[in-house]
mmCIF file of C-alpha atoms in Angstrom:
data_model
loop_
_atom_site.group_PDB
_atom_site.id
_atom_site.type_symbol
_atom_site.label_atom_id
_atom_site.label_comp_id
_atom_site.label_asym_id
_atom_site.label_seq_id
_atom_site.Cartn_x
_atom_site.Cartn_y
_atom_site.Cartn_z
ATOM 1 C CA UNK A 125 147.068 133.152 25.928
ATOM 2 C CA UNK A 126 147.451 136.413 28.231
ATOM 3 C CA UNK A 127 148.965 136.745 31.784
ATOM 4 C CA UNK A 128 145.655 136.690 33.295
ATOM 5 C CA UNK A 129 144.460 133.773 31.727
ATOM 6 C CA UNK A 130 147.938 131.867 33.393
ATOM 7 C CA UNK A 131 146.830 133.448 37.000
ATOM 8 C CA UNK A 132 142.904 132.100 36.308
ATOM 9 C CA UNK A 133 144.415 128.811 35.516
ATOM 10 C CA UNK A 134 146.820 128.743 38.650
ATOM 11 C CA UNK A 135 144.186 129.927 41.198
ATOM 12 C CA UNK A 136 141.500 127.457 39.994
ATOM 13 C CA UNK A 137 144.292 124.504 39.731
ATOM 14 C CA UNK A 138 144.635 125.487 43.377
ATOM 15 C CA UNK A 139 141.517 125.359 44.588
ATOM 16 C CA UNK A 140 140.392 122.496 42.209
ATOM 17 C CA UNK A 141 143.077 120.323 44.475
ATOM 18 C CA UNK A 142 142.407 121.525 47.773
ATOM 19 C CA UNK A 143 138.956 120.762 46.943
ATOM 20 C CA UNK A 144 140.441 116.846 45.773
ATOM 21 C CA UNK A 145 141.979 116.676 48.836
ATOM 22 C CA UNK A 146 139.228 118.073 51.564
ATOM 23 C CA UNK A 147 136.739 114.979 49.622
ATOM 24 C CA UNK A 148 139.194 112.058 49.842
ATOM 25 C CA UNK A 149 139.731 112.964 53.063
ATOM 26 C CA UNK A 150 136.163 112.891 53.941
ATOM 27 C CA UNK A 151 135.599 109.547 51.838
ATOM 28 C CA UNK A 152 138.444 108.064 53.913
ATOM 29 C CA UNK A 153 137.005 108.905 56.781
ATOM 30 C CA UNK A 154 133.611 107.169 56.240
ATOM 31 C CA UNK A 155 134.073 104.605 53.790
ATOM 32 C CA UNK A 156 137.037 102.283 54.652
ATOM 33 C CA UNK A 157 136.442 99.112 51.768
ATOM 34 C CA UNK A 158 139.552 97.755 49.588
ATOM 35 C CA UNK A 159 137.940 99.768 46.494
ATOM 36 C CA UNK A 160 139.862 103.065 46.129
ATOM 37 C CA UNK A 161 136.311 105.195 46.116
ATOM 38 C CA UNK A 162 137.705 108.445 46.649
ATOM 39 C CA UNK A 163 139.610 108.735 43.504
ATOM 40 C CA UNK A 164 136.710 107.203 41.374
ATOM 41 C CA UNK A 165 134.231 109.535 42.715
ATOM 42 C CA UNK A 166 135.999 112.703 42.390
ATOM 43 C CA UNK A 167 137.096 111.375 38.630
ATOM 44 C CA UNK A 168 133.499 110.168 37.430
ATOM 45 C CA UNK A 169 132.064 113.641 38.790
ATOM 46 C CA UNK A 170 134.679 115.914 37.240
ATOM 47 C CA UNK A 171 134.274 114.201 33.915
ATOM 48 C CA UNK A 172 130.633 114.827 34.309
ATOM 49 C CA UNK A 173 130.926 118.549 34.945
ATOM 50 C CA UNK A 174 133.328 119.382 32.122
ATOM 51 C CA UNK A 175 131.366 117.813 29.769
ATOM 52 C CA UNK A 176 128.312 119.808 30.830
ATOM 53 C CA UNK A 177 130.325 123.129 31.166
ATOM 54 C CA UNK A 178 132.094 122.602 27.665
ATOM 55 C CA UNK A 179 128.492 122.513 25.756
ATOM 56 C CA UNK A 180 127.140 125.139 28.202
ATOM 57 C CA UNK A 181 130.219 127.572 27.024
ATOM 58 C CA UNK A 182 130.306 126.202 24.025
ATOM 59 C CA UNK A 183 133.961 125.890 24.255
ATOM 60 C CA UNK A 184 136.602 123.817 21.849
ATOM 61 C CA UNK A 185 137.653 121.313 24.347
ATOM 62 C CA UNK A 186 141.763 122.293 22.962
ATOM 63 C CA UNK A 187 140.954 125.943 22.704
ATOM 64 C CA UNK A 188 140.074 127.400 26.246
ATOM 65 C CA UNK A 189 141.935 130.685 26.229
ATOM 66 C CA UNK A 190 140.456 134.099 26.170
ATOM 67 C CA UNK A 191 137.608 133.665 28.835
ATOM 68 C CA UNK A 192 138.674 133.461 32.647
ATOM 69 C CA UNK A 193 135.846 130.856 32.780
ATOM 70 C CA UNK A 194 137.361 128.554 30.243
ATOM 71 C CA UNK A 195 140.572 128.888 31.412
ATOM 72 C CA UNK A 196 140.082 129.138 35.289
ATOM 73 C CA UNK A 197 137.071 126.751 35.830
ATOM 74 C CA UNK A 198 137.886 123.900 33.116
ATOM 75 C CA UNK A 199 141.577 124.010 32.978
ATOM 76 C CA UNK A 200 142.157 124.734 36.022
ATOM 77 C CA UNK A 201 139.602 123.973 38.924
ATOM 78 C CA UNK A 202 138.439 120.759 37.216
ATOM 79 C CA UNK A 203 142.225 120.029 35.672
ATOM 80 C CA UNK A 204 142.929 120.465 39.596
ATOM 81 C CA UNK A 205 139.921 118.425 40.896
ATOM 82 C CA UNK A 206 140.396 115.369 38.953
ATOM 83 C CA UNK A 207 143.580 113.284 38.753
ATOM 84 C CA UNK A 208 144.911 111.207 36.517
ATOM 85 C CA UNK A 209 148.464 110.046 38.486
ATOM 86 C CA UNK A 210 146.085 109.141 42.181
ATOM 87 C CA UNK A 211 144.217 106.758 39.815
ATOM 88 C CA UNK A 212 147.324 104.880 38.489
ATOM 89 C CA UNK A 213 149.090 104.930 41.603
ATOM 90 C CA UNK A 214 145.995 103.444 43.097
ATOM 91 C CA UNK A 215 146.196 101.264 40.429
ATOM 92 C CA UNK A 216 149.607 100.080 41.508
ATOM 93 C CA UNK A 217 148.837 100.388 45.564
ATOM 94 C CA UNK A 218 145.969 97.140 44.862
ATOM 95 C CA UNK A 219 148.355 95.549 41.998
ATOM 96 C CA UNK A 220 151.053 95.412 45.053
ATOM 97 C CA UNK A 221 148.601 94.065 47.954
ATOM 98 C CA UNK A 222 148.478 91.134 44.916
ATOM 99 C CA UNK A 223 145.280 92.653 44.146
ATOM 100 C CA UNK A 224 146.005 92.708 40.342
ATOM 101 C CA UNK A 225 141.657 92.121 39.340
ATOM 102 C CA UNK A 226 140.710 94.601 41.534
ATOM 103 C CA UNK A 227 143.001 97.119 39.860
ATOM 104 C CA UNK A 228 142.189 96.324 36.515
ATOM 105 C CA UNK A 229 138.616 96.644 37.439
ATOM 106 C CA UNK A 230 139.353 100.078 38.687
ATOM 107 C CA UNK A 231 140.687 101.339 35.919
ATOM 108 C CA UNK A 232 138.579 100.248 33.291
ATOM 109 C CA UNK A 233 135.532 100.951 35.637
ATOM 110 C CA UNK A 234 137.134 104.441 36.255
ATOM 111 C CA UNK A 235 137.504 105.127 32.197
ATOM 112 C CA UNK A 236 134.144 103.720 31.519
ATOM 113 C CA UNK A 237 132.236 105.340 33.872
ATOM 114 C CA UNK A 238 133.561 108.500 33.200
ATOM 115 C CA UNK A 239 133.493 108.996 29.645
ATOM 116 C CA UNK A 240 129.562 108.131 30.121
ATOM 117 C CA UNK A 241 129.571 110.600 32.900
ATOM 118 C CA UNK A 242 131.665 113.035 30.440
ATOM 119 C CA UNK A 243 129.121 112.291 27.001
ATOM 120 C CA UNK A 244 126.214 112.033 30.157
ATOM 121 C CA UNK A 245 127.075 115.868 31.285
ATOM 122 C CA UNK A 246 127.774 117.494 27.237
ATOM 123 C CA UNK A 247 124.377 115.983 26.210
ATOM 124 C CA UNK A 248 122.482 116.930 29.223
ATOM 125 C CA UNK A 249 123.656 120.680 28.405
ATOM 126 C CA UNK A 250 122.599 120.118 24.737
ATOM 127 C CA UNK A 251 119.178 118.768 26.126
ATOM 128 C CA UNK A 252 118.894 122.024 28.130
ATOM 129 C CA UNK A 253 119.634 123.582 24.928
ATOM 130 C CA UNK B 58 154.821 120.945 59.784
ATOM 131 C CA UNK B 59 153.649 123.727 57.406
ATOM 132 C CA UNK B 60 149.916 123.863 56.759
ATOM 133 C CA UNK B 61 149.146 121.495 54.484
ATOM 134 C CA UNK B 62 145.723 123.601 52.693
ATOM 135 C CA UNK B 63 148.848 125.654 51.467
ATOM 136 C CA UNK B 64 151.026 123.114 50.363
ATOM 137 C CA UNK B 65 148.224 121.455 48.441
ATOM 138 C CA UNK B 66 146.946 125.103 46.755
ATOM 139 C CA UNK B 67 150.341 125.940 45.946
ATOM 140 C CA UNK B 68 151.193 122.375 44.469
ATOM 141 C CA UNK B 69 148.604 122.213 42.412
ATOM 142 C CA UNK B 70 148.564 125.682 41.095
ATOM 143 C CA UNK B 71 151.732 124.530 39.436
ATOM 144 C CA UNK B 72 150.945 121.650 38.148
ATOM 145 C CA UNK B 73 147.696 123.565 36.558
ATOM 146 C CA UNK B 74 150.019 125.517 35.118
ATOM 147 C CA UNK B 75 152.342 123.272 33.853
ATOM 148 C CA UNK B 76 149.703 120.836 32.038
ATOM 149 C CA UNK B 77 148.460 124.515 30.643
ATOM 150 C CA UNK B 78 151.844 125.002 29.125
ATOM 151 C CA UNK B 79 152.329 121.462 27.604
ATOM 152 C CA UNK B 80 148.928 122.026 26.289
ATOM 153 C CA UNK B 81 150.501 125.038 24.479
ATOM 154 C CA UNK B 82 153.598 123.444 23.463
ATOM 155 C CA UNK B 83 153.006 120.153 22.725
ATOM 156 C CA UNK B 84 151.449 119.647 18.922
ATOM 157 C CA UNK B 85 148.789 117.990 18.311
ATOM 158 C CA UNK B 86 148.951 115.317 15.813
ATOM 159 C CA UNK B 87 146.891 115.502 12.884
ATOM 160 C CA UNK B 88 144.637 112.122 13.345
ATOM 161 C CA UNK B 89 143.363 114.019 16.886
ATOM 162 C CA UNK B 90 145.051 112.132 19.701
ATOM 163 C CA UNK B 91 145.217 114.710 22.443
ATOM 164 C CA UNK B 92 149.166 114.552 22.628
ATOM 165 C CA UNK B 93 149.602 117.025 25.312
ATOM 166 C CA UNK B 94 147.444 115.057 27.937
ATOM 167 C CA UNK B 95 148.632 112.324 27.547
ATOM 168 C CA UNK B 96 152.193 113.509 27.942
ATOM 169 C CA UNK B 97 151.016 115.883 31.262
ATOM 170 C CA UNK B 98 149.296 112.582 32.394
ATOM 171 C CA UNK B 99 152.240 109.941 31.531
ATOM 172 C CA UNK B 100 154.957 112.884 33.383
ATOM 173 C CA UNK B 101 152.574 112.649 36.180
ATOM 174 C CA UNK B 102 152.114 109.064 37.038
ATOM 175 C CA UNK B 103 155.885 108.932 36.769
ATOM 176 C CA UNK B 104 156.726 111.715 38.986
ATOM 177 C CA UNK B 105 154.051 110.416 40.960
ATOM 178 C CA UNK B 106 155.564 107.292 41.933
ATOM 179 C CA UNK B 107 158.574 108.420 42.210
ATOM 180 C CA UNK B 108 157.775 110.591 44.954
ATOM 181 C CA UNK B 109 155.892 107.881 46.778
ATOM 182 C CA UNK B 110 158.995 105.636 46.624
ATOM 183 C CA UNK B 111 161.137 108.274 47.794
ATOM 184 C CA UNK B 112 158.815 109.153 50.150
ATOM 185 C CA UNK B 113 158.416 105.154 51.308
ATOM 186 C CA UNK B 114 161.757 105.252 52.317
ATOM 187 C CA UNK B 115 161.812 108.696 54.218
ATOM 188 C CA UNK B 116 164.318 110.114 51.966
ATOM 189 C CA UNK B 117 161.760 113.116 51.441
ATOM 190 C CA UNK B 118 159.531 114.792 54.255
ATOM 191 C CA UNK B 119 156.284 114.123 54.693
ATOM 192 C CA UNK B 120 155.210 118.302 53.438
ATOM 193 C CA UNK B 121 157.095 117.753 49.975
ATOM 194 C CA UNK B 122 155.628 114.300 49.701
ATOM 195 C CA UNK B 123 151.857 116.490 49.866
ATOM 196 C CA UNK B 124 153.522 119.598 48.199
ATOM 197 C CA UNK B 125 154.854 117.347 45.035
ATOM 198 C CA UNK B 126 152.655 114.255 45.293
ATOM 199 C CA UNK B 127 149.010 115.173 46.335
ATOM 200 C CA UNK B 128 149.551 119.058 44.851
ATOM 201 C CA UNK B 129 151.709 119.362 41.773
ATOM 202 C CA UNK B 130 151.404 115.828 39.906
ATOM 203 C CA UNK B 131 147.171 115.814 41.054
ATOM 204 C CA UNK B 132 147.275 119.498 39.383
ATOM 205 C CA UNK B 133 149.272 118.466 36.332
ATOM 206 C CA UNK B 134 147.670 115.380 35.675
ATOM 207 C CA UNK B 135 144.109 115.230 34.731
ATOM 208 C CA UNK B 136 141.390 112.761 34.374
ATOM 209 C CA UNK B 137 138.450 115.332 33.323
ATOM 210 C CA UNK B 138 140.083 116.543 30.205
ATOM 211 C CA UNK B 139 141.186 112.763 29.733
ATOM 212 C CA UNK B 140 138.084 111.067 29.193
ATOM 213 C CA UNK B 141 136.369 114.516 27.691
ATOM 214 C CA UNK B 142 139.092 114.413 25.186
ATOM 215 C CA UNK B 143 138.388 110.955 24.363
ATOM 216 C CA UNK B 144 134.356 111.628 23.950
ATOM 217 C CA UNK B 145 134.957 114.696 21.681
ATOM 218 C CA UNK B 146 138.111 112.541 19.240
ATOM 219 C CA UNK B 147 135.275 109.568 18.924
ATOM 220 C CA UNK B 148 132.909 111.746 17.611
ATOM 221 C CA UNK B 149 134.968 114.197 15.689
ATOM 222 C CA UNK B 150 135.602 112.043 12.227
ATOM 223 C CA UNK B 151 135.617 108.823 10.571
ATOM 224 C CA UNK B 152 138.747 107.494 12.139
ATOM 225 C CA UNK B 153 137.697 109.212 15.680
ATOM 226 C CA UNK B 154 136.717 105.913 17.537
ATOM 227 C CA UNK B 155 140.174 104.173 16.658
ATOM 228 C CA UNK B 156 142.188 106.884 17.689
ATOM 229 C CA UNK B 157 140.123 107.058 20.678
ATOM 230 C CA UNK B 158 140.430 104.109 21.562
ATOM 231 C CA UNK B 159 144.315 103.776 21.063
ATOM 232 C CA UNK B 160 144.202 106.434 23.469
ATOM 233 C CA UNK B 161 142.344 105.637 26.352
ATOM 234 C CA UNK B 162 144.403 102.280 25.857
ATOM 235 C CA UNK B 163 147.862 103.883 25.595
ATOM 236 C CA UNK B 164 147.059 106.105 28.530
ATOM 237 C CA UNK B 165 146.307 103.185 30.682
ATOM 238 C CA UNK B 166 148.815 101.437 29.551
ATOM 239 C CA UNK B 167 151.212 102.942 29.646
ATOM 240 C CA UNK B 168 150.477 105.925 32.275
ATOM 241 C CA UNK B 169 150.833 102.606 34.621
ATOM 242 C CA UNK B 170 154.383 101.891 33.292
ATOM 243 C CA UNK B 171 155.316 105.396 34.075
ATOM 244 C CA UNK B 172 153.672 104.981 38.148
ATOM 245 C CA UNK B 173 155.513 101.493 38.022
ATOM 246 C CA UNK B 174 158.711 102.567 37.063
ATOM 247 C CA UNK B 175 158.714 105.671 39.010
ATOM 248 C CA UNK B 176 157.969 103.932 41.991
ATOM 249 C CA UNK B 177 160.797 101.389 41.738
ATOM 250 C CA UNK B 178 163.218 103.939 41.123
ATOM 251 C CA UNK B 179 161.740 106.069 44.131
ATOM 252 C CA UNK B 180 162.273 102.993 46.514
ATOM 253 C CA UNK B 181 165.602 101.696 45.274
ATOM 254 C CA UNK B 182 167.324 105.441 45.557
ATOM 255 C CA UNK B 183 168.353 105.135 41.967
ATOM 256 C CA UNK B 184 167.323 108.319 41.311
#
């Protein structure tokens, strides 16, 4: 890994999170069920993109170094976008409100819906070709 | 209050760069499970809730709570690479669905420990 590739990876983590934050807010703002959409959204579509983008750059899903696309727009912008922590501590948030089916529904409906989106978006770039 | 578009950029810039570094440091074991995301992710959801206990109980400010909380920990943890990781370790061998599997389970599992047990600790002032 080179010095630039740790600046790519810092300036797309950056902008991958405000980006996180600027769509829960405007989930919040229109959608105000017990279901924590915001979070599942932004998850399901990451997972879809980086599975499309890996295939398109035909990258090693371990080995993104070398390319500032690799590094800033899958490590970082979509590392950024997508969390992993807002999901379990959404998780916890319904478990506490004794919400406990709801949260286990969230998770597993978060995991399975986005490895589909994830194997949806790597064979849609291998249909493309 | 300090803007919070910077606090959030900033944050997570870090925590992109620290789950870049584990991801450099952290070996990968030889049956495939993707060690170093799961360890950024498990750090996470632990630092995660212990910032929103601590934050719960105003002993931190409302700017680190989105500096630390929404930036850093949503820029080190990461849900893309998570369940990418997992589609590419299925497919990868004859043991790839298992390990998946243990995976996606362990990460659950026990990533929600980690958010649990941070958060306790954040709200009693233990730590």
């Amino acid at each position: 890994m080179r010095p630039l590739d740790v600046m790519w990876v810092g300036l797309g983590g950056g902008a991958g999170s405000l980006l996180r934050w600027q769509i829960g807010r405007l989930v919040g703002e229109r959608y105000h069920g017990g279901f924590p959409l915001g979070t599942f959204l932004i998850n399901v579509s990451g997972a879809f993109v980086i599975g499309y983008l890996s295939v398109l750059f035909s990258v090693d899903w371990r080995d993104r170094f070398g390319a500032p696309l690799n590094a800033g727009v899958l490590t970082g912008v979509l590392g950024g976008y997508t969390t992993f922590s807002s999901m379990q501590l959404d998780a916890l948030k319904l478990s506490n409100a004794q919400r406990a089916t709801t949260a286990i529904a969230y998770l597993a409906g978060s995991v399975v819906a986005g490895l589909l989106a994830a194997a949806g978006g790597a064979g849609l770039a291998r249909w493309q070709g | 209050m300090i803007n919070a578009i910077i606090l959030v950029f900033i944050g997570g810039a870090l925590g992109a760069l620290g789950r870049e570094f584990l991801m450099l440091g952290v070996p990968d074991p030889s049956d495939g499970f993707p060690m170093p995301i799961f360890v950024a992710n498990v750090v996470a959801s632990f630092l995660l809730g212990l910032i929103t206990g601590l934050h719960q109980r105003r002993a931190v400010t409302d700017d680190v709570n989105t500096l630390v909380g929404t930036g850093v920990m949503g820029g080190l943890s990461t849900f893309s690479s998570f369940v990418y990781g997992a589609v590419v370790v299925m497919g990868a061998s004859a043991t790839g669905m298992t390990v998946a599997l243990a995976y996606l389970a362990a990460s659950l599992l026990i990533g929600y420990a980690a958010v649990w047990t941070g958060y306790r600790l954040g709200l009693r002032g233990a730590a």
